[in-house]
Short mmCIF file of C-alpha atoms and ligand atoms in Angstrom, two decimals:
data_model
loop_
_atom_site.label_atom_id
_atom_site.label_comp_id
_atom_site.label_asym_id
_atom_site.label_seq_id
_atom_site.Cartn_x
_atom_site.Cartn_y
_atom_site.Cartn_z
CA UNK A 1291 86.58 44.18 4.81
CA UNK A 1292 83.13 44.06 6.37
CA UNK A 1293 81.01 47.18 5.86
CA UNK A 1294 77.64 47.46 7.61
CA UNK A 1295 75.03 50.11 6.82
CA UNK A 1296 72.66 51.25 9.56
CA UNK A 1297 70.26 54.17 10.01
CA UNK A 1298 66.68 55.30 10.36
CA UNK A 1299 63.93 53.65 8.34
CA UNK A 1300 63.92 54.84 4.76
CA UNK A 1301 67.24 56.70 5.02
CA UNK A 1302 68.61 54.80 2.02
CA UNK A 1303 70.52 51.86 3.55
CA UNK A 1304 69.38 49.36 0.93
CA UNK A 1305 69.91 51.72 -2.01
CA UNK A 1306 73.43 52.56 -0.85
CA UNK A 1307 74.35 48.96 0.09
CA UNK A 1308 73.28 47.69 -3.32
CA UNK A 1309 74.95 50.49 -5.25
CA UNK A 1310 78.20 50.16 -3.31
CA UNK A 1311 78.16 46.40 -3.82
CA UNK A 1312 77.73 46.74 -7.58
CA UNK A 1313 80.43 49.42 -7.85
CA UNK A 1314 82.89 47.41 -5.75
CA UNK A 1315 82.27 44.34 -7.91
CA UNK A 1316 82.87 46.43 -11.04
CA UNK A 1317 86.15 47.61 -9.55
CA UNK A 1318 87.16 43.94 -9.46
CA UNK A 1319 86.55 43.14 -5.80
CA UNK A 1320 85.02 39.91 -4.64
CA UNK A 1321 81.73 41.02 -3.07
CA UNK A 1322 79.41 39.31 -0.60
CA UNK A 1323 76.14 41.21 -0.07
CA UNK A 1324 74.30 40.25 3.10
CA UNK A 1325 70.67 41.19 3.60
CA UNK A 1326 70.40 41.39 7.39
CA UNK A 1327 66.94 42.98 7.34
CA UNK A 1328 64.03 40.76 8.31
CA UNK A 1329 62.05 42.77 5.78
CA UNK A 1330 64.46 41.91 2.94
CA UNK A 1331 64.73 43.85 -0.30
CA UNK A 1332 68.42 43.99 -1.10
CA UNK A 1333 68.00 41.52 -3.97
CA UNK A 1334 65.69 43.86 -5.89
CA UNK A 1335 68.00 46.84 -5.31
CA UNK A 1336 70.94 44.82 -6.65
CA UNK A 1337 68.98 44.08 -9.80
CA UNK A 1338 67.52 40.67 -8.99
CA UNK A 1339 63.80 41.51 -9.04
CA UNK A 1340 61.29 38.78 -8.37
CA UNK A 1341 63.93 36.36 -7.17
CA UNK A 1342 63.25 34.53 -3.97
CA UNK A 1343 66.64 34.57 -2.34
CA UNK A 1344 66.96 31.47 -0.16
CA UNK A 1345 67.42 32.25 3.52
CA UNK A 1346 70.46 31.23 5.45
CA UNK A 1347 69.53 27.83 6.85
CA UNK A 1348 68.97 27.19 10.54
CA UNK A 1349 71.45 25.18 12.57
CA UNK A 1350 74.66 26.47 10.93
CA UNK A 1351 75.90 28.21 14.06
CA UNK A 1352 77.54 26.89 17.19
CA UNK A 1353 77.80 28.95 20.36
CA UNK A 1354 81.36 29.09 21.60
CA UNK A 1355 82.36 30.13 25.07
CA UNK A 1356 85.01 32.50 23.76
CA UNK A 1357 83.27 35.24 21.84
CA UNK A 1358 79.78 34.30 20.80
CA UNK A 1359 78.34 32.35 17.90
CA UNK A 1360 80.53 31.06 15.04
CA UNK A 1361 79.79 28.99 11.94
CA UNK A 1362 79.96 25.22 12.18
CA UNK A 1363 81.49 24.95 8.71
CA UNK A 1364 84.18 26.93 6.86
CA UNK A 1365 82.77 30.26 5.70
CA UNK A 1366 83.84 29.57 2.09
CA UNK A 1367 81.76 26.37 2.10
CA UNK A 1368 78.74 28.21 3.47
CA UNK A 1369 78.96 31.03 0.93
CA UNK A 1370 79.44 28.48 -1.85
CA UNK A 1371 76.47 26.46 -0.68
CA UNK A 1372 73.99 29.18 0.29
CA UNK A 1373 74.69 32.34 -1.73
CA UNK A 1374 72.67 33.38 -4.77
CA UNK A 1375 74.52 34.81 -7.75
CA UNK A 1376 73.85 38.47 -8.49
CA UNK A 1377 74.99 40.82 -11.23
CA UNK A 1378 78.73 41.55 -11.62
CA UNK A 1379 79.53 38.30 -9.78
CA UNK A 1380 78.10 39.43 -6.44
CA UNK A 1381 77.27 36.66 -3.96
CA UNK A 1382 74.05 37.42 -2.08
CA UNK A 1383 73.02 35.98 1.26
CA UNK A 1384 69.82 36.77 3.17
CA UNK A 1385 69.03 36.47 6.84
CA UNK A 1386 65.42 35.62 6.09
CA UNK A 1387 62.08 36.91 7.23
CA UNK A 1388 59.36 35.69 9.59
CA UNK A 1389 57.74 32.65 7.97
CA UNK A 1390 54.42 33.07 9.75
CA UNK A 1391 52.56 35.42 12.02
CA UNK A 1392 53.21 34.68 15.70
CA UNK A 1393 56.18 32.48 14.71
CA UNK A 1394 58.30 34.06 17.44
CA UNK A 1395 61.55 35.98 17.68
CA UNK A 1396 64.43 36.15 15.21
CA UNK A 1397 67.23 35.48 17.70
CA UNK A 1398 68.74 32.63 15.73
CA UNK A 1399 68.67 34.59 12.47
CA UNK A 1400 70.56 37.45 14.14
CA UNK A 1401 73.06 34.98 15.63
CA UNK A 1402 73.61 33.54 12.16
CA UNK A 1403 74.44 36.95 10.70
CA UNK A 1404 76.77 37.68 13.60
CA UNK A 1405 78.59 34.35 13.16
CA UNK A 1406 78.86 34.79 9.41
CA UNK A 1407 80.33 38.27 9.79
CA UNK A 1408 82.77 37.01 12.42
CA UNK A 1409 84.03 34.25 10.13
CA UNK A 1410 84.19 36.53 7.08
CA UNK A 1411 86.96 38.31 9.01
CA UNK A 1412 89.19 35.53 7.71
CA UNK A 1413 88.60 36.87 4.19
CA UNK A 1414 89.89 40.46 4.36
CA UNK A 1415 90.10 40.73 0.57
CA UNK A 1416 86.37 40.05 0.29
CA UNK A 1417 84.23 43.16 0.47
CA UNK A 1418 81.20 42.24 2.58
CA UNK A 1419 78.31 44.72 2.47
CA UNK A 1420 75.63 44.30 5.14
CA UNK A 1421 72.21 45.93 4.83
CA UNK A 1422 70.93 46.23 8.41
CA UNK A 1423 67.48 46.79 9.88
CA UNK A 1424 66.27 50.24 10.83
CA UNK A 1425 65.87 49.11 14.42
CA UNK A 1426 68.94 49.50 16.69
CA UNK A 1427 68.53 45.84 17.61
CA UNK A 1428 71.53 44.86 15.48
CA UNK A 1429 73.63 46.85 17.93
CA UNK A 1430 71.94 45.74 21.16
CA UNK A 1431 72.23 42.12 20.02
CA UNK A 1432 75.71 42.58 18.63
CA UNK A 1433 74.62 41.29 15.20
CA UNK A 1434 76.96 43.81 13.58
CA UNK A 1435 79.75 43.63 16.18
CA UNK A 1436 82.22 42.14 13.70
CA UNK A 1437 81.89 44.91 11.14
CA UNK A 1438 85.14 46.72 10.28
CA UNK A 1439 83.33 49.83 9.05
CA UNK A 1440 79.86 50.96 10.06
CA UNK A 1441 78.20 53.54 7.86
CA UNK A 1442 75.41 55.39 9.64
CA UNK A 1443 73.09 56.55 6.87
CA UNK A 1444 71.06 59.64 7.61
CA UNK A 1445 68.81 62.05 5.80
CA UNK A 1446 69.47 65.73 6.43
CA UNK A 1447 66.73 66.26 8.99
CA UNK A 1448 66.76 66.23 12.75
CA UNK A 1449 64.99 62.95 13.60
CA UNK A 1450 67.15 61.01 11.18
CA UNK A 1451 70.28 62.62 12.61
CA UNK A 1452 69.12 61.88 16.14
CA UNK A 1453 68.81 58.22 15.18
CA UNK A 1454 72.38 58.23 13.90
CA UNK A 1455 73.59 59.90 17.10
CA UNK A 1456 71.98 57.14 19.20
CA UNK A 1457 73.34 54.42 16.92
CA UNK A 1458 76.82 55.92 17.16
CA UNK A 1459 76.69 55.76 20.97
CA UNK A 1460 75.79 52.07 20.85
CA UNK A 1461 78.35 51.31 18.14
CA UNK A 1462 81.05 52.91 20.29
CA UNK A 1463 80.47 50.13 22.83
CA UNK A 1464 81.43 47.54 20.21
CA UNK A 1465 84.91 46.95 18.77
CA UNK A 1466 83.99 48.39 15.35
CA UNK A 1467 87.14 50.21 14.18
CA UNK A 1468 85.48 52.83 11.94
CA UNK A 1469 82.05 54.40 12.45
CA UNK A 1470 81.08 57.25 10.14
CA UNK A 1471 78.08 59.19 8.88
CA UNK A 1472 76.83 59.17 5.29
CA UNK A 1473 74.24 61.80 4.40
CA UNK A 1474 71.75 60.69 1.76
CA UNK A 1475 69.12 62.71 -0.14
CA UNK A 1476 71.05 65.97 0.16
CA UNK A 1477 69.25 68.73 -1.77
CA UNK A 1478 71.13 71.90 -0.89
CA UNK A 1479 74.17 73.48 0.68
CA UNK A 1480 71.95 74.24 3.68
CA UNK A 1481 71.32 70.50 4.10
CA UNK A 1482 75.04 69.84 4.11
CA UNK A 1483 75.67 72.69 6.53
CA UNK A 1484 73.05 71.44 9.02
CA UNK A 1485 74.55 67.97 9.06
CA UNK A 1486 78.05 69.34 9.30
CA UNK A 1487 77.10 71.28 12.43
CA UNK A 1488 75.31 68.29 13.94
CA UNK A 1489 78.33 66.05 13.36
CA UNK A 1490 80.71 68.60 14.87
CA UNK A 1491 78.49 69.06 17.94
CA UNK A 1492 78.29 65.31 18.60
CA UNK A 1493 81.79 64.28 17.52
CA UNK A 1494 80.45 62.24 14.60
CA UNK A 1495 82.73 61.49 11.67
CA UNK A 1496 81.30 62.66 8.33
CA UNK A 1497 82.28 60.37 5.46
CA UNK A 1498 80.26 61.63 2.51
CA UNK A 1499 77.16 63.19 0.98
CA UNK A 1500 74.87 61.55 -1.58
CA UNK A 1501 72.46 63.87 -3.41
CA UNK A 1502 68.72 63.49 -3.74
CA UNK A 1503 67.78 62.39 -7.26
CA UNK A 1504 64.66 61.27 -9.12
CA UNK A 1505 66.81 58.53 -10.67
CA UNK A 1506 66.49 56.44 -7.51
CA UNK A 1507 62.70 56.32 -7.68
CA UNK A 1508 62.84 55.75 -11.42
CA UNK A 1509 65.09 52.67 -10.95
CA UNK A 1510 62.68 51.38 -8.32
CA UNK A 1511 59.68 51.80 -10.63
CA UNK A 1512 61.54 49.94 -13.38
CA UNK A 1513 62.52 47.19 -10.91
CA UNK A 1514 66.13 47.71 -11.91
CA UNK A 1515 69.32 48.50 -10.05
CA UNK A 1516 70.24 52.18 -9.90
CA UNK A 1517 73.66 51.47 -11.47
CA UNK A 1518 71.89 49.98 -14.49
CA UNK A 1519 69.39 52.84 -14.86
CA UNK A 1520 71.66 55.83 -14.18
CA UNK A 1521 75.28 54.66 -14.28
CA UNK A 1522 76.69 58.16 -14.77
CA UNK A 1523 74.13 59.93 -12.60
CA UNK A 1524 74.75 62.11 -9.57
CA UNK A 1525 73.88 59.41 -7.01
CA UNK A 1526 76.06 56.68 -8.54
CA UNK A 1527 78.91 59.16 -8.91
CA UNK A 1528 78.64 60.15 -5.23
CA UNK A 1529 78.40 56.53 -4.12
CA UNK A 1530 81.53 55.72 -6.13
CA UNK A 1531 83.35 58.44 -4.16
CA UNK A 1532 82.03 56.82 -1.00
CA UNK A 1533 83.34 53.44 -2.20
CA UNK A 1534 86.78 54.97 -2.69
CA UNK A 1535 86.66 56.46 0.82
CA UNK A 1536 85.58 53.13 2.33
CA UNK A 1537 88.35 51.26 0.51
CA UNK A 1538 90.88 53.73 1.90
CA UNK A 1539 89.45 53.27 5.40
CA UNK A 1540 89.33 49.50 4.98
CA UNK A 1541 93.04 49.49 4.21
CA UNK A 1542 93.67 50.97 7.67
CA UNK A 1543 91.70 48.26 9.48
CA UNK A 1544 93.85 45.47 10.92
CA UNK A 1545 93.60 42.27 8.85
CA UNK A 1546 90.86 40.08 10.23
CA UNK A 1547 89.59 42.94 12.37
CA UNK A 1548 87.69 41.74 15.41
CA UNK A 1549 87.34 38.16 14.24
N1 ATP B 1421 69.53 59.61 -3.03
C1 ATP B 1421 68.22 59.41 -3.12
N2 ATP B 1421 67.43 60.26 -3.84
C2 ATP B 1421 66.11 60.08 -3.93
N3 ATP B 1421 65.44 59.07 -3.35
C3 ATP B 1421 66.16 58.18 -2.64
C4 ATP B 1421 67.57 58.29 -2.49
N4 ATP B 1421 68.00 57.25 -1.73
C5 ATP B 1421 66.91 56.51 -1.43
N5 ATP B 1421 65.79 57.07 -1.96
C6 ATP B 1421 64.41 56.58 -1.81
O1 ATP B 1421 64.13 56.50 -0.41
C7 ATP B 1421 63.33 55.36 -0.15
C8 ATP B 1421 64.00 54.48 0.88
O2 ATP B 1421 65.21 53.96 0.35
P1 ATP B 1421 65.81 52.59 0.88
O3 ATP B 1421 64.81 51.49 0.74
O4 ATP B 1421 67.14 52.42 0.24
O5 ATP B 1421 65.99 52.95 2.43
P2 ATP B 1421 66.25 51.96 3.65
O6 ATP B 1421 67.02 52.76 4.64
O7 ATP B 1421 66.86 50.69 3.19
O8 ATP B 1421 64.77 51.69 4.17
P3 ATP B 1421 64.30 50.59 5.25
O9 ATP B 1421 64.58 51.20 6.59
O10 ATP B 1421 62.84 50.45 4.98
O11 ATP B 1421 65.07 49.34 5.00
C9 ATP B 1421 63.07 54.66 -1.46
O12 ATP B 1421 61.85 55.11 -1.96
C10 ATP B 1421 64.21 55.18 -2.35
O13 ATP B 1421 63.83 55.19 -3.70
MG1 MG B 1422 66.24 48.74 3.53
#
């Protein structure tokens, strides 16, 4: 099952991707974590600080006439060859970042992520967690088109919600079976209420709330994963509920999804 997290800058995509990945791995799932942000920091959030995660190499994708880019080699071989090992047995892959100023666009890096996600459809038992960029480019390019579940991460304030509304409209043009909203940094019942009303007004599917907590900043300052710093804390507990909800949703997605 391929789960992609999108949303406004700073909404909490990386924190939630990493925490979900760790919790899924601890539940016994095989987990591939994919950093699809050209400003990568999923490794640190997973608990791999200071590690230079090798980028996915160039030239691993072939463009097919029927349905866009696909990998040139079996996906298992690529993951075996290119993934870094993270805590709890997580396999981490990274799209990469611009190597130099004025080096040009990242089209091929986006195509690589798209192809990898497409081919991971052949591994429905693998939980793939994709940390996307804040820009809606992953939707306009179709980088995330092969996700089975897209989580739109929002903070409980209007501009963040507006971003999620726009992303949801774009996602609806792709064959992503489940698109839902996750509210992060919730501080009050009023926060929840405001989001609830927004979702109802715009026919958005609410999937869960994650509370605001100092633990997240504390983990960041310690350069440790949140699950290692506050395993029984309010955020990890809420994310574990989210994991359970996503697993239930994933079970409803046809095997292979939109491969
Ligand atoms: N539940 C939370 N409670 C408190 N702080 C949080 C919470 N979730 C995330 N944060 C903080 O919000 C900031 C942004 O989090 P994060 O990097 O996960 O967001 P992002 O959506 O991945 O950002 P970007 O768009 O830059 O990739 C960080 O400082 C993080 O510590
Ligand atoms: Mg991020």
